[in-house]
Amino acid sequence: MADISTQDMAEKLLSGGFAHSGLVATALSDPIVDTHMVVTLDELHPYELDPRLTRNPRYDEIKASIRERGLDAPPPITRRPGAAHYIIRNGGNTRLAILRELWSESKDERFFRIGCLFRPWPERGEIVALTGHLAENELHGGLSFIERALGVEKARELYEQDLGKPLSQSELARRLKSDGYPVPQPHISRMQEAIQYLLPAIPSVLYGGLGRHQIEQLTSLRRAGLRIWEARSATSRAVLDFPSLFQEVLVPFDTAVGAFSVPRVQDELLGQMADLLGVQYDTLAIEIIEAENRWQLLTSEPEPQVPATPPQAPVAPVAPPLITSPASESHTELSSPPRQNSGPGKSPPGIRSTAVSDNPPLQQDGPTERTHTAPLDQHLVTPVETSDRLQSIQRLVAEHLGETPPKFEHNVLTTIPVQVGGLYPITDVWYIEPALDEPDRLRRNIAQFAREIAEEAGQSDAVSPCDFGLGFCCSPSAPGETATTSAFARAVLMLLGVLSAPYQRSPNNQISSDAGQLANDLAPLLQGGELIRTPQEQPARISDAGLVKLFRLVRLARRLFDLEAGASSTGGVDAMPEP
């Protein structure tokens, strides 16, 4: 075979017989497994459904780091089938915006070409991407409550598109958890309320970062106000519906987050409701609180059982906040002028209502939660053994029967009559304030309660204070006076004497000799009713107020003896809580 020159070989290879006759691929297909690749800013777009709607609070910090060190943690990317551009798969929109800004400022190639991990578009791509962005934003910089709420709402829409039917809140919570972004169902409920009722009225405050606690207070206020409005508006001449009223009240407060005050919103709402319904301001305030308490009892989730632990030194309580008029508050910034509640249906300026709210003070996380449980802890003598399932069943049965299921945490501090008058009004029979937890002060209180109990029988002069024992002594009546004294008076003095006599420095012989009669008089004195063997003269029953004072007297006496014996009673207060 004759040798062929290089030129001839080239001509043969380039002849028409070797021309490509098939389709020409305009672009390579995406990898089907996780693959590292280099992309440019022109090829990479941000994720359109990114839940972050406001500037990342750490934006400047992240930008300074990328400028000095480059992009240490490139975001993962993906691409929808058939799309022309790559997108951020989860998180990273802030970093992408910073890279664009740095490229525009410096034209440095290290900001234009970035190495990323490409991950194939999954079967449930949209919801996986959205929940991934939600979770990633929580880890880096966090989201405001309203941004999380809008992200969860968008996730609900995507789930419903896949299912072709509406999704309950419980099912939404379950699906979010399975996709790596757990949100409890009660939070989802608050989120949907915030989007529907708060966002149209106060968008600036919400996007400015209003916290979950304040938003929950607003939604609770709206819900309680709506129930009262529906119950009372039928008998009033109100020309406004409650949703419109609530929106009108909120709109003037749409300013800076630092100037926003939930108590001022509550005051304005109650004031306008009082005007429109013709009801006293304080009456509405109390009904608002009671309505919210009932709602919490019906909707609260079962609380996990905590194993019983040895008693520890309890801490002092923080008094529950009061519903106040604006004049009793002090704010450096106010979003609207304070209401002058001086007309009918409003509370006077500077006067606090006596209604107690279950909502804790704003921005009082941490120590407040711990100290608020002090009175509750001191009422626990023996923990009740029960289960979450049993509590849930009891709650469902009560709701089905139209009853309010009892809850120890809400009822324990109000189960005994309080505020019974006297020099030292009783706000809690069992709890002992730190300022009172000292022997001399305990004796003064005990002696005063003894005098007030004796005063019911007209024998207050027979009780005198002292600085030893229980803090009081009972003077015996003269023989002539005893004959004219009623059975009730004798029984009351005998009871007080029997309580104090063992701790006196010198024994009271008359009390000792008459103590046997107390065995017959004690039952009718405390309980009333007719005895099987009715004596000629039976003592009257002590009043309810006197009985509460007697309970308090015994409680303080027990604590007094514990202090003087050097023991720390489980029911007393030994120290203020650590901050």
XYZ file of C-alpha atoms in Angstrom:
579
model
C 0.000 0.000 0.000
C 1.385 3.371 -1.014
C 2.303 5.761 1.776
C -0.290 8.487 2.349
C 0.736 11.936 3.266
C -0.447 13.760 6.339
C -2.329 16.242 4.191
C -4.204 13.483 2.372
C -5.128 11.850 5.679
C -6.533 15.135 6.982
C -8.617 15.645 3.851
C -10.100 12.168 4.118
C -10.999 12.646 7.791
C -12.688 15.957 7.052
C -14.643 14.635 4.114
C -18.451 14.623 4.203
C -18.699 10.993 5.164
C -17.608 11.796 8.698
C -20.103 14.606 9.297
C -22.330 14.344 12.464
C -25.898 13.675 11.428
C -27.605 13.303 14.865
C -29.073 15.816 17.343
C -26.704 18.229 19.013
C -27.081 18.660 22.776
C -27.287 22.327 23.702
C -26.536 21.646 27.393
C -25.487 18.786 29.614
C -28.134 17.189 31.820
C -27.951 17.718 35.551
C -26.151 15.109 37.652
C -28.325 12.424 39.213
C -26.220 12.249 42.390
C -24.713 14.881 44.694
C -21.932 16.531 42.710
C -19.511 19.399 43.359
C -19.483 22.008 40.602
C -18.458 25.611 39.969
C -21.214 28.040 39.028
C -21.249 31.766 38.364
C -23.522 34.372 39.859
C -25.249 34.654 36.472
C -26.231 30.976 36.666
C -27.430 31.059 40.280
C -30.669 32.661 41.431
C -32.120 33.007 44.954
C -34.939 30.747 46.085
C -38.206 32.481 45.256
C -40.136 31.216 48.282
C -37.480 32.157 50.844
C -39.330 32.742 54.142
C -36.958 35.560 55.141
C -38.634 38.799 54.082
C -36.491 41.258 56.041
C -32.776 41.890 56.175
C -30.793 39.311 58.114
C -29.771 40.943 61.421
C -26.274 39.456 60.929
C -25.933 40.722 57.344
C -23.033 43.114 57.974
C -21.204 40.547 60.101
C -21.513 37.862 57.411
C -20.448 40.303 54.681
C -17.301 41.298 56.566
C -16.382 37.634 57.031
C -16.873 36.764 53.334
C -14.887 39.836 52.255
C -11.912 38.800 54.390
C -12.006 35.000 54.154
C -14.061 34.238 51.071
C -17.066 31.931 51.116
C -16.142 29.236 53.657
C -19.563 27.535 53.527
C -21.033 27.645 50.002
C -24.779 26.964 49.994
C -26.061 23.752 48.373
C -27.791 24.322 45.069
C -30.346 22.491 42.923
C -32.397 23.046 39.781
C -35.989 22.401 38.882
C -36.444 20.077 35.893
C -36.263 22.122 32.691
C -35.271 25.360 34.425
C -32.484 27.553 33.030
C -30.978 28.627 36.343
C -29.765 26.966 39.506
C -31.367 27.987 42.805
C -30.321 27.860 46.467
C -31.551 24.537 47.852
C -31.812 25.408 51.567
C -30.516 28.547 53.216
C -27.907 30.755 51.617
C -29.996 33.541 50.082
C -28.268 36.051 52.372
C -24.838 34.778 51.284
C -25.849 34.989 47.632
C -26.997 38.606 48.060
C -23.688 39.446 49.768
C -21.664 37.833 46.961
C -23.543 39.902 44.371
C -22.866 43.033 46.404
C -19.166 42.246 46.814
C -18.792 41.400 43.100
C -20.417 44.688 42.181
C -18.043 46.555 44.505
C -14.739 44.790 43.751
C -15.081 42.731 40.509
C -13.074 40.077 42.294
C -13.493 36.690 40.555
C -13.604 34.800 43.863
C -16.982 36.419 44.494
C -18.254 35.607 40.977
C -17.333 31.928 40.614
C -18.192 29.747 43.576
C -17.849 26.030 44.176
C -21.147 24.498 45.346
C -22.592 21.081 46.070
C -25.292 20.303 43.534
C -28.086 18.092 44.824
C -30.678 16.666 42.404
C -34.208 18.013 42.519
C -36.206 15.578 44.701
C -39.638 14.182 43.961
C -41.285 16.534 46.500
C -38.926 19.322 45.568
C -40.941 22.423 46.463
C -41.899 21.385 49.980
C -38.438 19.940 50.673
C -36.854 23.206 49.558
C -39.236 25.363 51.602
C -38.891 23.365 54.824
C -35.129 23.273 54.269
C -35.009 27.066 54.030
C -37.168 27.381 57.161
C -34.915 25.074 59.160
C -31.693 26.654 57.860
C -32.862 30.184 58.653
C -33.666 29.128 62.212
C -30.061 27.987 62.611
C -28.461 31.078 61.056
C -29.866 34.410 62.171
C -33.383 33.232 62.997
C -36.700 34.395 61.605
C -39.279 36.712 63.076
C -42.546 35.171 64.204
C -44.488 36.522 61.231
C -41.853 35.248 58.753
C -42.118 31.765 60.261
C -45.900 32.040 60.166
C -45.932 32.997 56.476
C -43.459 30.211 55.698
C -45.630 27.638 57.472
C -48.696 28.982 55.683
C -46.947 28.564 52.324
C -45.975 25.027 53.307
C -49.628 24.318 54.071
C -50.580 25.490 50.577
C -47.974 23.197 48.989
C -49.114 20.218 51.043
C -52.729 20.851 50.077
C -51.766 21.104 46.395
C -50.170 17.657 46.601
C -53.099 16.151 48.529
C -55.887 17.940 46.703
C -57.757 18.604 49.959
C -57.596 20.919 53.012
C -55.166 20.034 55.792
C -55.958 20.220 59.506
C -53.562 21.940 61.880
C -52.660 18.648 63.550
C -51.908 16.980 60.217
C -49.880 20.014 59.114
C -47.827 19.781 62.307
C -47.222 16.074 61.680
C -46.072 16.634 58.087
C -43.795 19.516 59.000
C -42.163 17.374 61.672
C -41.608 14.510 59.224
C -39.943 16.983 56.822
C -37.524 18.225 59.453
C -39.226 21.411 60.651
C -41.277 20.580 63.775
C -43.896 23.146 64.801
C -46.427 22.319 67.588
C -50.088 22.549 66.646
C -50.869 25.365 69.157
C -48.138 27.476 67.540
C -49.650 26.831 64.116
C -52.990 28.075 65.429
C -51.366 31.292 66.712
C -49.535 31.735 63.401
C -52.716 31.519 61.371
C -54.478 33.970 63.692
C -51.563 36.402 63.400
C -51.689 36.279 59.593
C -55.462 36.664 59.438
C -56.132 39.228 62.165
C -52.882 41.028 63.048
C -50.883 41.324 59.821
C -53.445 43.542 58.001
C -53.430 46.028 60.908
C -49.837 46.143 62.203
C -47.490 44.928 59.407
C -44.643 47.268 60.399
C -44.621 46.024 63.976
C -44.762 42.365 62.914
C -42.060 42.633 60.259
C -40.044 44.675 62.729
C -39.710 41.555 64.877
C -42.603 41.506 67.378
C -42.023 38.446 69.564
C -44.132 35.319 69.900
C -45.114 36.087 73.497
C -46.607 39.478 72.609
C -48.352 38.049 69.550
C -49.901 35.327 71.690
C -51.136 37.984 74.096
C -52.770 39.859 71.204
C -54.443 36.767 69.777
C -55.679 35.775 73.241
C -57.055 39.286 73.750
C -58.831 39.172 70.376
C -60.342 35.758 71.063
C -61.595 36.686 74.538
C -62.913 40.041 73.340
C -64.822 38.377 70.505
C -66.627 35.999 72.872
C -67.698 38.830 75.151
C -68.762 40.978 72.204
C -70.922 38.184 70.783
C -72.537 37.639 74.185
C -73.280 41.318 74.853
C -73.738 42.958 71.464
C -77.203 41.429 70.958
C -78.583 43.572 73.788
C -76.650 46.727 72.872
C -76.942 49.264 70.069
C -73.420 48.706 68.765
C -73.208 49.582 65.062
C -69.722 48.091 64.592
C -68.772 44.433 64.288
C -65.920 43.144 66.448
C -63.432 42.340 63.622
C -63.710 45.928 62.381
C -63.393 47.284 65.907
C -60.296 45.183 66.597
C -58.670 46.382 63.373
C -59.443 50.025 64.170
C -57.926 49.650 67.623
C -54.720 48.044 66.311
C -53.950 50.318 63.341
C -52.760 53.363 65.366
C -50.220 51.149 67.144
C -48.421 50.153 63.920
C -45.187 52.010 64.691
C -41.786 50.923 65.967
C -41.566 47.622 67.813
C -39.948 49.305 70.815
C -42.979 51.560 71.249
C -45.541 48.757 70.981
C -47.357 47.875 74.210
C -49.927 45.091 74.539
C -51.402 46.558 77.769
C -52.091 49.826 75.914
C -53.808 47.917 73.103
C -55.894 46.097 75.703
C -56.792 49.338 77.426
C -57.873 50.960 74.153
C -59.917 47.921 73.137
C -61.680 47.682 76.506
C -62.351 51.403 76.514
C -64.010 51.349 73.090
C -65.932 48.163 73.891
C -67.198 49.769 77.097
C -68.412 52.812 75.134
C -70.125 50.774 72.411
C -71.677 48.131 74.689
C -72.569 50.460 77.566
C -70.710 48.305 80.095
C -68.329 49.280 82.884
C -64.643 49.139 81.928
C -63.662 47.009 84.944
C -66.487 44.560 84.267
C -65.174 43.948 80.759
C -61.620 43.589 82.071
C -62.661 40.830 84.464
C -64.717 39.051 81.786
C -61.802 39.201 79.345
C -59.560 37.441 81.850
C -62.151 34.826 82.794
C -62.854 34.054 79.139
C -59.166 33.548 78.415
C -58.752 31.330 81.483
C -61.586 29.088 80.320
C -60.040 28.859 76.852
C -56.663 27.873 78.313
C -58.284 25.137 80.385
C -59.972 23.645 77.323
C -57.059 23.921 74.898
C -53.986 23.369 77.036
C -51.978 20.277 76.190
C -51.293 17.597 78.807
C -48.210 18.467 80.783
C -45.528 15.794 81.232
C -45.414 14.204 84.648
C -42.351 15.178 86.643
C -41.081 12.611 89.153
C -41.448 13.658 92.756
C -38.252 15.160 94.150
C -37.203 15.913 97.706
C -38.525 19.259 98.961
C -36.308 22.203 98.205
C -36.224 25.661 99.625
C -39.023 27.478 97.779
C -38.633 30.856 96.227
C -40.668 33.999 96.495
C -43.468 34.612 94.017
C -43.794 37.378 91.526
C -47.232 38.902 91.884
C -49.420 38.381 88.813
C -49.687 41.522 86.674
C -52.734 43.710 86.993
C -54.801 45.182 84.241
C -53.927 48.823 84.516
C -55.054 52.065 83.107
C -52.492 53.827 80.907
C -51.909 56.493 83.528
C -50.473 53.886 85.871
C -47.859 52.809 83.322
C -44.713 54.623 82.345
C -43.299 54.322 78.825
C -40.568 56.332 77.193
C -42.197 55.929 73.798
C -45.929 55.791 73.232
C -47.606 54.920 70.003
C -50.791 56.794 70.836
C -51.901 59.224 73.558
C -53.176 57.585 76.762
C -56.898 57.221 77.174
C -58.496 59.518 79.724
C -60.765 56.950 81.326
C -62.862 59.268 83.411
C -66.282 58.838 81.860
C -68.864 56.098 82.358
C -67.739 52.653 81.429
C -64.044 53.442 81.921
C -61.604 53.166 84.778
C -60.308 56.448 86.229
C -56.730 57.453 85.336
C -54.095 56.075 87.656
C -56.444 53.579 89.336
C -55.563 49.900 89.010
C -58.308 47.388 88.506
C -58.392 44.577 91.041
C -58.699 41.954 88.293
C -55.735 39.649 88.005
C -54.433 38.625 84.588
C -52.912 35.255 83.678
C -50.722 36.899 81.066
C -47.206 37.330 82.462
C -45.470 40.697 82.191
C -43.970 41.489 78.804
C -40.331 40.570 78.226
C -40.094 38.803 81.568
C -38.687 35.463 80.432
C -36.323 33.407 82.542
C -36.513 34.257 86.251
C -40.178 35.241 86.042
C -41.269 31.772 84.943
C -39.259 30.215 87.749
C -40.448 32.520 90.522
C -44.061 32.546 89.364
C -44.371 28.872 90.349
C -43.267 29.428 93.975
C -46.779 29.690 95.513
C -47.875 26.713 93.404
C -44.938 24.574 94.559
C -45.717 25.339 98.193
C -49.297 24.037 97.839
C -48.026 20.622 96.720
C -48.086 18.328 99.739
C -48.221 15.013 97.867
C -48.012 14.870 94.042
C -51.028 13.305 92.369
C -50.155 10.208 90.368
C -51.882 10.431 86.992
C -51.030 10.198 83.303
C -51.221 12.402 80.230
C -53.724 10.043 78.658
C -56.025 10.138 81.691
C -55.881 13.935 81.798
C -56.699 14.119 78.077
C -59.691 11.809 78.492
C -60.963 13.817 81.466
C -60.632 17.032 79.463
C -62.518 15.598 76.477
C -65.328 14.255 78.682
C -65.691 17.611 80.450
C -65.760 19.466 77.135
C -68.388 17.072 75.752
C -70.564 17.679 78.813
C -70.131 21.445 78.566
C -68.131 21.617 81.779
C -64.831 23.297 82.542
C -62.263 20.657 83.492
C -60.544 21.533 86.772
C -56.843 22.284 86.557
C -54.811 22.376 89.735
C -52.387 25.045 88.515
C -55.228 27.501 87.855
C -57.389 26.705 90.873
C -55.028 26.082 93.769
C -54.446 29.742 94.611
C -58.151 30.602 94.571
C -59.743 27.606 96.291
C -59.887 29.170 99.787
C -61.766 32.448 100.469
C -59.355 35.364 100.727
C -59.424 39.106 101.431
C -61.453 38.604 104.595
C -60.711 42.071 105.944
C -58.921 43.036 109.144
C -55.581 44.692 109.694
C -53.723 42.054 107.667
C -55.962 41.036 104.725
C -55.282 37.441 103.680
C -54.409 36.948 100.022
C -53.227 33.360 100.443
C -53.835 31.177 103.502
C -50.773 29.013 102.922
C -48.115 31.146 101.237
C -45.782 33.188 103.475
C -44.142 36.252 101.931
C -40.388 36.741 102.475
C -40.994 40.033 104.304
C -43.178 38.193 106.821
C -40.901 35.202 107.291
C -39.304 36.359 110.570
C -40.340 35.390 114.157
C -41.235 38.854 115.488
C -43.384 39.691 112.451
C -45.054 36.308 112.532
C -45.999 36.862 116.198
C -47.475 40.293 115.426
C -49.636 38.807 112.663
C -50.709 35.855 114.817
C -51.686 38.153 117.692
C -53.720 40.388 115.374
C -55.608 37.424 113.911
C -56.338 36.176 117.450
C -57.750 39.596 118.415
C -59.930 39.730 115.300
C -61.271 36.236 115.961
C -62.016 37.135 119.573
C -63.653 40.376 118.423
C -66.413 38.335 116.756
C -67.386 37.217 120.247
C -66.924 40.701 121.736
C -63.819 39.557 123.629
C -60.981 41.360 121.843
C -59.840 42.926 125.132
C -59.212 39.436 126.520
C -56.428 38.876 123.971
C -53.160 40.741 124.499
C -49.933 40.556 122.456
C -46.672 39.256 123.902
C -43.146 38.661 122.592
C -42.949 34.922 123.315
C -44.903 31.785 122.502
C -47.487 32.318 119.786
C -47.380 36.067 120.323
C -50.611 36.466 122.309
C -52.093 35.613 125.705
C -55.714 35.060 126.719
C -56.760 36.718 129.973
C -59.163 34.586 132.071
C -62.533 36.128 132.865
C -63.461 36.977 136.430
C -65.950 34.546 138.049
C -68.762 37.091 137.886
C -68.093 37.838 134.218
C -68.028 34.160 133.283
C -71.637 33.727 134.356
C -72.799 36.508 132.041
C -70.608 35.545 129.092
C -72.313 33.813 126.183
C -71.466 30.247 125.257
C -70.049 31.454 121.930
C -67.682 33.939 123.628
C -66.529 31.322 126.136
C -65.898 28.796 123.368
C -63.903 31.263 121.238
C -61.706 32.333 124.166
C -61.287 28.721 125.195
C -60.137 27.773 121.672
C -57.610 30.635 121.521
C -56.456 29.833 125.023
C -55.926 26.166 124.257
C -53.844 27.138 121.199
C -51.606 29.564 123.108
C -51.448 28.119 126.658
C -48.840 25.369 126.098
C -46.317 27.996 124.969
C -46.835 30.446 127.844
C -44.195 30.994 130.502
C -46.731 30.589 133.328
C -49.641 28.117 133.011
C -53.219 29.390 132.940
C -55.042 27.152 135.388
C -58.520 28.307 134.371
C -57.901 27.443 130.728
C -56.569 24.045 131.763
C -59.632 23.334 133.893
C -62.080 24.494 131.194
C -60.337 22.704 128.339
C -62.607 19.668 128.766
C -65.626 21.790 127.855
C -63.972 22.622 124.522
C -64.380 18.998 123.461
C -68.156 19.562 123.442
C -68.042 23.096 122.011
C -65.463 22.644 119.247
C -67.683 20.883 116.695
C -70.551 23.435 116.727
C -68.029 26.299 116.978
C -66.299 25.315 113.729
C -69.029 23.455 111.863
C -72.411 24.514 113.238
C -75.444 22.236 113.099
C -77.367 20.584 115.919
C -75.756 18.089 118.275
C -77.340 14.729 119.039
C -77.377 15.734 122.689
C -78.129 19.413 122.618
C -76.945 21.250 125.746
C -78.982 24.059 127.189
C -76.769 26.650 125.560
C -74.870 25.794 122.404
C -72.166 28.111 120.991
C -72.794 29.766 117.644
C -70.635 28.928 114.645
C -67.602 31.093 113.908
C -67.993 33.167 110.726
C -66.360 32.206 107.428
C -63.980 35.164 107.734
C -63.045 34.087 111.235
C -62.431 30.525 110.049
C -60.034 31.730 107.339
C -58.211 33.814 109.964
C -57.990 30.751 112.195
C -56.464 28.737 109.347
C -53.960 31.508 108.712
C -53.130 31.758 112.432
C -52.312 28.036 112.603
C -50.266 28.211 109.396
C -48.155 31.112 110.707
C -47.723 29.386 114.077
C -46.338 26.267 112.399
C -43.856 28.352 110.468
C -42.882 30.292 113.616
C -41.964 27.098 115.448
C -40.010 25.829 112.431
C -37.953 29.018 112.323
C -37.224 28.989 116.038
C -36.277 25.310 115.888
C -33.854 26.067 113.060
C -35.698 23.871 110.583
C -36.627 24.956 107.088
C -40.244 24.079 106.577
C -41.278 22.897 103.175
C -44.014 25.499 103.083
C -42.030 28.572 104.080
C -39.835 30.939 102.161
C -36.194 31.112 103.190
C -34.620 33.279 100.498
C -35.343 35.310 97.434
C -34.628 33.546 94.132
C -31.360 34.037 92.349
C -31.646 36.411 89.375
